[in-house]
Short mmCIF file of C-alpha atoms and ligand atoms in Angstrom, two decimals:
data_model
loop_
_atom_site.label_atom_id
_atom_site.label_comp_id
_atom_site.label_asym_id
_atom_site.label_seq_id
_atom_site.Cartn_x
_atom_site.Cartn_y
_atom_site.Cartn_z
CA MET P 1 91.52 92.55 83.84
CA LYS P 2 94.44 94.71 81.58
CA LYS P 3 97.55 93.67 83.06
CA LYS P 4 99.88 97.33 83.67
CA TYR P 5 103.02 95.41 82.77
CA ASP P 6 104.10 93.19 80.21
CA LEU P 7 105.31 89.27 81.30
CA LYS P 8 107.29 87.54 79.33
CA ILE P 9 105.26 84.45 79.30
CA SER P 10 101.53 84.01 79.31
CA TYR P 11 99.90 82.60 82.41
CA PRO P 12 100.75 78.89 82.20
CA LEU P 13 97.28 76.49 81.85
CA ASN P 14 95.76 75.25 84.76
CA PHE P 15 98.39 76.83 87.03
CA ALA P 16 96.66 76.82 90.30
CA GLU P 17 95.00 73.48 89.83
CA ARG P 18 98.54 72.18 89.09
CA LEU P 19 100.29 74.37 91.81
CA VAL P 20 97.67 73.37 94.54
CA SER P 21 97.78 69.56 93.71
CA TRP P 22 101.63 69.86 93.86
CA PHE P 23 101.12 71.00 97.78
CA GLU P 24 98.99 68.60 98.34
CA THR P 25 101.20 66.02 97.38
CA ASN P 26 104.43 67.54 98.71
CA LYS P 27 103.81 69.87 101.60
CA ARG P 28 105.79 69.60 104.50
CA ALA P 29 103.94 68.33 107.69
CA LEU P 30 103.29 71.43 109.81
CA PRO P 31 101.04 71.53 113.01
CA TRP P 32 99.07 74.73 111.98
CA ARG P 33 98.25 72.92 108.50
CA GLU P 34 96.56 70.29 110.33
CA THR P 35 94.02 72.98 111.72
CA LYS P 36 91.21 75.68 110.22
CA ASP P 37 91.27 77.19 113.44
CA PRO P 38 91.66 80.94 112.83
CA TYR P 39 93.36 81.73 115.97
CA LYS P 40 96.18 78.86 115.68
CA ILE P 41 96.63 79.78 112.10
CA TRP P 42 97.25 83.47 113.19
CA LEU P 43 99.36 82.26 116.14
CA SER P 44 101.45 80.72 113.36
CA GLU P 45 101.35 83.68 110.78
CA ILE P 46 102.60 85.81 114.02
CA ILE P 47 105.33 83.63 115.03
CA LEU P 48 106.77 82.64 111.77
CA GLN P 49 107.22 86.36 110.58
CA GLN P 50 111.02 87.06 109.99
CA THR P 51 111.28 83.53 111.75
CA LYS P 52 112.40 80.81 110.22
CA VAL P 53 110.02 77.76 110.38
CA SER P 54 112.60 75.17 112.45
CA GLN P 55 112.91 78.47 115.25
CA GLY P 56 109.34 79.32 115.12
CA LEU P 57 107.96 75.48 115.74
CA PRO P 58 108.94 74.91 119.36
CA TYR P 59 107.49 78.83 120.38
CA TYR P 60 104.36 77.80 118.21
CA LEU P 61 103.87 74.09 119.99
CA SER P 62 104.64 76.04 123.46
CA PHE P 63 101.85 78.76 123.07
CA VAL P 64 99.46 76.54 121.70
CA GLU P 65 99.82 74.22 125.12
CA LYS P 66 99.84 77.26 127.56
CA TYR P 67 96.88 79.19 125.37
CA PRO P 68 94.85 76.53 123.44
CA THR P 69 92.19 79.79 122.80
CA VAL P 70 92.15 83.35 122.08
CA SER P 71 90.54 83.85 125.57
CA SER P 72 93.18 81.72 127.65
CA LEU P 73 95.88 84.45 125.97
CA ALA P 74 93.92 86.99 126.77
CA ALA P 75 93.62 86.25 129.85
CA ALA P 76 97.80 85.99 130.34
CA SER P 77 100.25 89.17 131.88
CA GLU P 78 101.72 90.77 129.25
CA GLU P 79 105.30 89.74 131.03
CA GLU P 80 104.03 85.90 130.86
CA VAL P 81 103.51 86.37 127.37
CA LEU P 82 106.93 88.07 126.50
CA ARG P 83 108.48 85.70 128.68
CA MET P 84 107.14 82.68 126.71
CA TRP P 85 108.30 84.91 123.57
CA GLN P 86 112.03 85.34 124.56
CA GLY P 87 114.63 84.30 122.07
CA LEU P 88 112.25 84.76 119.20
CA GLY P 89 113.26 88.96 118.82
CA TYR P 90 110.62 91.58 117.03
CA TYR P 91 108.90 92.08 120.47
CA SER P 92 106.48 94.27 119.37
CA ARG P 93 104.81 91.02 117.79
CA ALA P 94 104.23 89.64 120.81
CA ARG P 95 102.99 92.46 122.52
CA ASN P 96 100.32 93.45 119.72
CA MET P 97 99.44 89.64 119.65
CA HIS P 98 98.52 89.59 123.52
CA PHE P 99 96.89 93.35 122.77
CA ALA P 100 94.85 91.75 119.76
CA ALA P 101 93.77 88.67 121.90
CA LYS P 102 91.78 91.08 124.57
CA TYR P 103 90.78 92.93 122.08
CA ILE P 104 88.85 89.83 120.16
CA ARG P 105 87.59 89.16 124.28
CA ASP P 106 86.16 92.57 125.00
CA GLU P 107 85.05 93.72 121.53
CA CYS P 108 84.33 90.45 119.43
CA GLU P 109 82.52 88.56 122.33
CA GLY P 110 85.95 86.01 122.33
CA LYS P 111 84.92 84.96 118.60
CA PHE P 112 88.09 85.37 116.31
CA PRO P 113 87.07 87.82 113.30
CA THR P 114 86.12 85.75 109.62
CA THR P 115 86.48 88.26 107.04
CA TYR P 116 89.47 90.15 105.88
CA GLU P 117 88.12 93.27 106.72
CA GLU P 118 88.04 92.38 110.06
CA ILE P 119 90.83 90.59 110.60
CA ILE P 120 93.07 93.22 109.17
CA LYS P 121 91.81 95.90 112.09
CA LEU P 122 93.31 93.43 114.76
CA LYS P 123 96.62 94.93 116.17
CA GLY P 124 99.96 93.73 114.45
CA VAL P 125 98.08 92.23 111.52
CA GLY P 126 98.72 93.82 108.00
CA SER P 127 97.47 93.14 104.54
CA TYR P 128 99.91 89.59 104.20
CA THR P 129 98.91 88.10 107.60
CA ALA P 130 94.93 88.97 107.13
CA ALA P 131 94.97 87.65 103.34
CA ALA P 132 96.59 84.76 104.82
CA ILE P 133 94.42 83.65 107.91
CA SER P 134 91.13 84.71 105.51
CA SER P 135 91.94 81.98 102.87
CA ILE P 136 93.27 79.64 104.66
CA ALA P 137 91.12 79.38 107.93
CA PHE P 138 87.34 80.88 105.84
CA ASN P 139 88.33 80.53 102.02
CA GLU P 140 88.68 84.21 101.44
CA LYS P 141 89.95 84.85 98.00
CA LYS P 142 92.70 86.99 98.91
CA PRO P 143 96.51 86.39 97.60
CA VAL P 144 99.27 86.70 99.84
CA VAL P 145 102.75 88.55 98.80
CA ASP P 146 105.65 87.43 100.72
CA GLY P 147 109.00 87.17 100.25
CA ASN P 148 108.77 83.80 98.62
CA VAL P 149 105.48 84.54 96.81
CA LEU P 150 107.54 87.49 95.33
CA ARG P 151 110.83 85.15 94.29
CA VAL P 152 108.58 82.47 92.72
CA PHE P 153 106.33 85.17 90.13
CA SER P 154 109.42 87.20 89.93
CA ARG P 155 111.19 84.07 88.36
CA ILE P 156 108.26 82.35 86.51
CA PHE P 157 107.02 85.53 84.51
CA GLY P 158 110.49 86.86 84.53
CA VAL P 159 109.61 90.46 86.49
CA GLU P 160 112.98 92.30 86.57
CA GLU P 161 111.38 95.31 88.42
CA ASN P 162 113.05 95.42 91.78
CA VAL P 163 110.47 93.81 94.12
CA ALA P 164 111.68 95.53 97.39
CA THR P 165 109.73 98.39 95.71
CA ASN P 166 105.65 98.92 95.93
CA THR P 167 105.97 98.88 91.88
CA GLY P 168 107.65 95.49 91.83
CA LYS P 169 105.21 94.74 94.66
CA ASN P 170 102.11 95.68 93.01
CA ILE P 171 103.22 93.83 89.63
CA ILE P 172 103.37 90.22 91.68
CA TYR P 173 100.77 91.05 93.87
CA GLU P 174 98.60 91.50 90.27
CA ILE P 175 99.57 88.05 88.72
CA THR P 176 98.83 85.94 91.89
CA ASN P 177 95.55 88.04 92.31
CA ALA P 178 94.74 87.00 88.29
CA LEU P 179 95.74 83.29 88.97
CA ILE P 180 94.73 82.51 92.41
CA SER P 181 92.17 79.12 92.81
CA GLU P 182 88.35 79.89 93.10
CA GLU P 183 88.34 76.97 95.15
CA LYS P 184 90.91 76.14 97.20
CA PRO P 185 92.73 80.16 97.63
CA GLY P 186 94.49 78.98 101.11
CA ALA P 187 95.99 75.89 99.67
CA TYR P 188 96.93 78.01 96.66
CA ASN P 189 98.73 80.83 98.85
CA GLU P 190 100.11 78.13 100.86
CA ALA P 191 101.18 76.33 97.73
CA VAL P 192 103.15 79.49 96.22
CA MET P 193 104.71 79.94 99.73
CA GLU P 194 105.62 76.38 100.19
CA MET P 195 107.14 76.28 96.62
CA GLY P 196 109.04 79.50 97.59
CA ALA P 197 110.75 77.84 100.67
CA THR P 198 111.18 74.38 99.30
CA CYS P 199 112.08 74.40 95.31
CA CYS P 200 112.20 77.94 94.04
CA THR P 201 114.65 78.70 96.61
CA PRO P 202 116.80 81.88 96.92
CA LYS P 203 120.20 79.55 96.18
CA GLN P 204 120.05 76.87 93.48
CA PRO P 205 116.47 76.39 93.05
CA ASN P 206 115.34 73.07 92.18
CA CYS P 207 114.54 73.75 88.63
CA PHE P 208 115.15 70.21 87.29
CA ASN P 209 111.90 68.82 89.58
CA CYS P 210 109.77 71.77 89.40
CA ILE P 211 106.42 71.39 87.93
CA PHE P 212 106.65 74.65 86.16
CA SER P 213 109.96 74.20 84.41
CA GLU P 214 108.47 73.88 80.97
CA GLU P 215 107.17 77.19 80.76
CA CYS P 216 109.34 79.10 83.98
CA PHE P 217 111.37 82.18 82.03
CA THR P 218 113.89 81.99 84.67
CA ARG P 219 114.89 78.41 84.25
CA LYS P 220 115.07 78.82 80.01
CA ASN P 221 117.20 81.81 80.49
CA GLY P 222 119.28 80.80 83.08
CA TRP P 223 118.52 83.71 84.84
CA GLN P 224 118.53 81.93 88.78
CA GLU P 225 121.03 84.41 89.73
CA ARG P 226 119.67 87.04 88.66
CA LEU P 227 116.01 87.14 89.76
CA PRO P 228 114.06 88.48 91.91
CA VAL P 229 115.92 92.05 91.70
CA ASN P 230 115.57 92.99 95.31
CA LYS P 231 117.83 96.08 96.35
CA LYS P 232 117.24 96.86 100.38
CA GLU P 233 119.26 100.07 101.36
CA VAL P 234 119.47 99.16 104.96
CA LYS P 235 121.99 101.11 106.82
CA LYS P 236 122.57 99.79 110.32
CA LYS P 237 123.16 101.71 112.88
CA THR P 238 125.38 101.01 115.46
CA LEU P 239 124.71 101.33 119.33
CA TYR P 240 127.07 101.17 122.08
CA LEU P 241 125.82 100.13 125.31
CA ASN P 242 127.70 100.32 128.83
CA TYR P 243 125.65 98.90 131.22
CA LEU P 244 126.20 99.03 134.63
CA VAL P 245 124.85 95.91 136.84
CA PHE P 246 124.25 97.38 140.35
CA ASN P 247 124.82 94.51 142.65
CA GLU P 248 123.68 94.05 146.46
CA SER P 249 124.88 90.88 148.18
CA ASP P 250 122.51 88.11 146.41
CA SER P 251 120.48 91.04 144.22
CA VAL P 252 120.95 93.47 141.15
CA TYR P 253 119.32 96.28 140.29
CA VAL P 254 117.19 95.77 136.78
CA LYS P 255 114.55 98.49 135.22
CA LYS P 256 112.17 98.12 132.32
CA THR P 257 114.66 99.01 129.13
CA SER P 258 114.59 102.61 128.47
CA LEU P 259 116.09 101.60 124.62
CA GLY P 260 112.60 102.64 122.62
CA ASN P 261 110.70 100.65 120.69
CA ILE P 262 112.97 97.64 120.29
CA TRP P 263 112.68 95.85 123.45
CA LYS P 264 109.70 97.97 124.94
CA GLY P 265 108.37 95.73 127.88
CA LEU P 266 111.40 93.54 128.20
CA PHE P 267 114.19 94.27 131.30
CA ASP P 268 117.45 95.05 131.49
CA PHE P 269 120.11 97.14 133.66
CA PHE P 270 120.99 100.66 134.13
CA VAL P 271 122.55 101.58 130.82
CA LEU P 272 124.84 104.10 129.40
CA GLU P 273 124.21 104.69 125.55
CA ARG P 274 127.47 106.63 124.74
CA ASP P 275 129.14 107.01 121.10
CA PHE P 276 131.70 103.89 122.22
CA ILE P 277 132.03 101.01 125.15
CA TYR P 278 134.17 101.41 127.35
CA SER P 279 137.77 100.01 127.81
CA LYS P 280 138.83 101.16 131.46
CA LYS P 281 137.06 101.03 134.40
CA GLU P 282 138.22 104.49 135.56
CA GLU P 283 135.69 105.37 132.73
CA VAL P 284 133.12 103.86 134.64
CA VAL P 285 134.21 105.76 137.85
CA SER P 286 133.91 108.94 136.47
CA GLU P 287 130.68 108.54 134.69
CA LEU P 288 129.10 107.76 138.34
CA GLU P 289 130.84 110.20 139.22
CA HIS P 290 128.99 112.88 137.18
CA LEU P 291 125.89 110.97 138.12
CA GLY P 292 126.73 111.79 141.92
CA ILE P 293 127.93 108.35 143.03
CA GLU P 294 130.54 107.34 144.92
CA ILE P 295 132.51 104.28 143.75
CA LEU P 296 136.36 102.83 143.80
CA GLU P 297 137.77 101.10 140.99
CA ASN P 298 137.88 97.70 142.82
CA GLN P 299 133.95 97.82 143.37
CA ILE P 300 133.68 97.31 139.99
CA SER P 301 134.50 93.79 137.85
CA GLY P 302 133.47 92.57 134.57
CA GLY P 303 133.58 94.45 131.21
CA GLU P 304 136.49 92.32 129.75
CA LYS P 305 133.89 90.91 126.82
CA VAL P 306 132.08 92.48 124.17
CA TYR P 307 128.54 91.21 123.28
CA ARG P 308 127.52 91.99 119.71
CA HIS P 309 124.15 91.39 118.94
CA LEU P 310 122.67 91.97 115.74
CA LEU P 311 118.88 93.62 114.84
CA SER P 312 117.50 94.07 111.29
CA HIS P 313 118.80 97.95 111.31
CA ARG P 314 120.85 97.61 114.30
CA GLU P 315 123.97 96.88 115.53
CA ILE P 316 124.92 96.56 119.09
CA ASN P 317 128.13 96.27 120.84
CA ALA P 318 127.78 96.30 124.53
CA LYS P 319 129.94 95.98 127.92
CA PHE P 320 128.50 94.81 131.18
CA PHE P 321 130.40 96.29 134.50
CA VAL P 322 129.39 94.83 137.45
CA VAL P 323 129.38 97.90 140.46
CA ASP P 324 129.14 96.33 143.88
CA LEU P 325 127.62 98.67 145.88
CA ASP P 326 127.60 99.68 149.66
CA ARG P 327 123.76 100.42 150.90
CA SER P 328 124.16 103.84 150.52
CA LYS P 329 121.04 106.11 150.88
CA ILE P 330 122.03 108.14 147.93
CA PHE P 331 121.90 105.28 145.77
CA LYS P 332 118.59 104.18 147.14
CA LYS P 333 117.68 107.95 145.90
CA PHE P 334 119.41 107.20 142.69
CA ALA P 335 117.51 103.82 142.19
CA LYS P 336 114.34 105.38 142.55
CA GLU P 337 114.77 108.65 140.36
CA ASN P 338 115.82 105.77 137.56
CA SER P 339 113.29 103.41 138.11
CA LEU P 340 115.69 100.28 139.05
CA SER P 341 113.95 97.91 141.08
CA LEU P 342 116.34 95.22 143.35
CA ILE P 343 116.01 91.91 142.45
CA THR P 344 117.31 88.39 143.66
CA ILE P 345 119.65 86.55 141.26
CA SER P 346 117.79 83.44 141.09
CA LYS P 347 114.78 85.41 140.23
CA LEU P 348 116.99 87.21 137.23
CA GLN P 349 115.85 83.95 135.02
CA ASP P 350 111.98 84.83 135.30
CA ILE P 351 111.76 88.32 134.06
CA PRO P 352 111.25 89.01 130.43
CA LYS P 353 114.29 90.14 128.70
CA PRO P 354 116.27 90.57 125.32
CA ILE P 355 118.37 87.69 124.11
CA LEU P 356 121.36 90.02 124.67
CA ILE P 357 120.70 90.03 128.29
CA HIS P 358 119.84 86.56 129.07
CA ASN P 359 123.20 85.41 127.03
CA TYR P 360 125.21 87.64 129.38
CA ILE P 361 123.21 86.72 132.55
CA ASP P 362 123.50 82.74 131.70
CA GLU P 363 127.12 83.31 131.14
CA TYR P 364 128.23 85.37 134.09
CA PHE P 365 125.88 84.28 136.82
S1 SF4 K 401 111.76 76.38 86.97
FE1 SF4 K 401 113.58 77.13 88.68
S2 SF4 K 401 113.36 79.05 88.92
FE2 SF4 K 401 111.64 78.50 87.77
S3 SF4 K 401 109.88 78.49 89.01
FE3 SF4 K 401 110.56 76.90 89.22
S4 SF4 K 401 112.53 76.13 90.96
FE4 SF4 K 401 112.06 78.80 90.31
#
């Protein structure tokens, strides 16, 4: 195949064989590497998206224990799955995974699809995940490209193109597609990722012990700090959330979150999203007055602490004010109009909720 980009070094001899052999001797023992079950490989791949192995591992073990088959995952309720996922973030992964499990049960006779083309049709599965599952579980020759793969290849071959762009990604895809092992494409894919995770790390790569140190362009030129070029323009939006925790004796009002896709399906409290967070209780009183609810300042507590929470594209600043209610009819009407449900404080632990809410509840109740 004609290369569209001039690499600074030619393909090393026996590249795939050397890489796979290194992997087989040096790989970390991880439970999803002990199986060829596509369901379990899929679980691990979804859990490990945007998540470190050390953080994802206990979730993987809990999911496999509670849902050992795709049918058992399909039979669970979405709430239960989200509850299990709590703390991992990016909850759309859990919702899509649950949706896909039901699709496999209903449309594929409960059998996990066996080819890249079928796997990529599953909700929440992109080209990377489909390539990983089909190569590892079914030996299909599909190269994966993730952050580790981009770094390893851009360093070995001296690719200076920005790997955050499609052009940069395509160059790396072309390299790995040309080099992928015929016999063991799954092990090859895992090997490149393992090399990026354990040897050719973002900071201070272990060039001294690297099997490609003889050939590597970056090692020969001391470009470890320079490659890969990875410039993402991420502007974080700041959200200011004023949570009002309406409290009636031993119960509080909760609702399915209104904060768009990030926390869809999870529960939080009534929230006022404004351009700032309140510093005084009188601001809460006046907001409530606008909403038709009369409250005295001494019915409000909390609001001293600002909770900060970082998401990939947003920074959240939140305050929680507890509003002690009398059992007025006006509030019941307000609760109904705003889809608020009353639950006992002891039940708060059981509902699926964003980690921000979880941390607040842990501290306050
Ligand atoms: S020699 Fe160094 S920079 Fe090159 S691939 Fe190995 S660890 Fe990465």
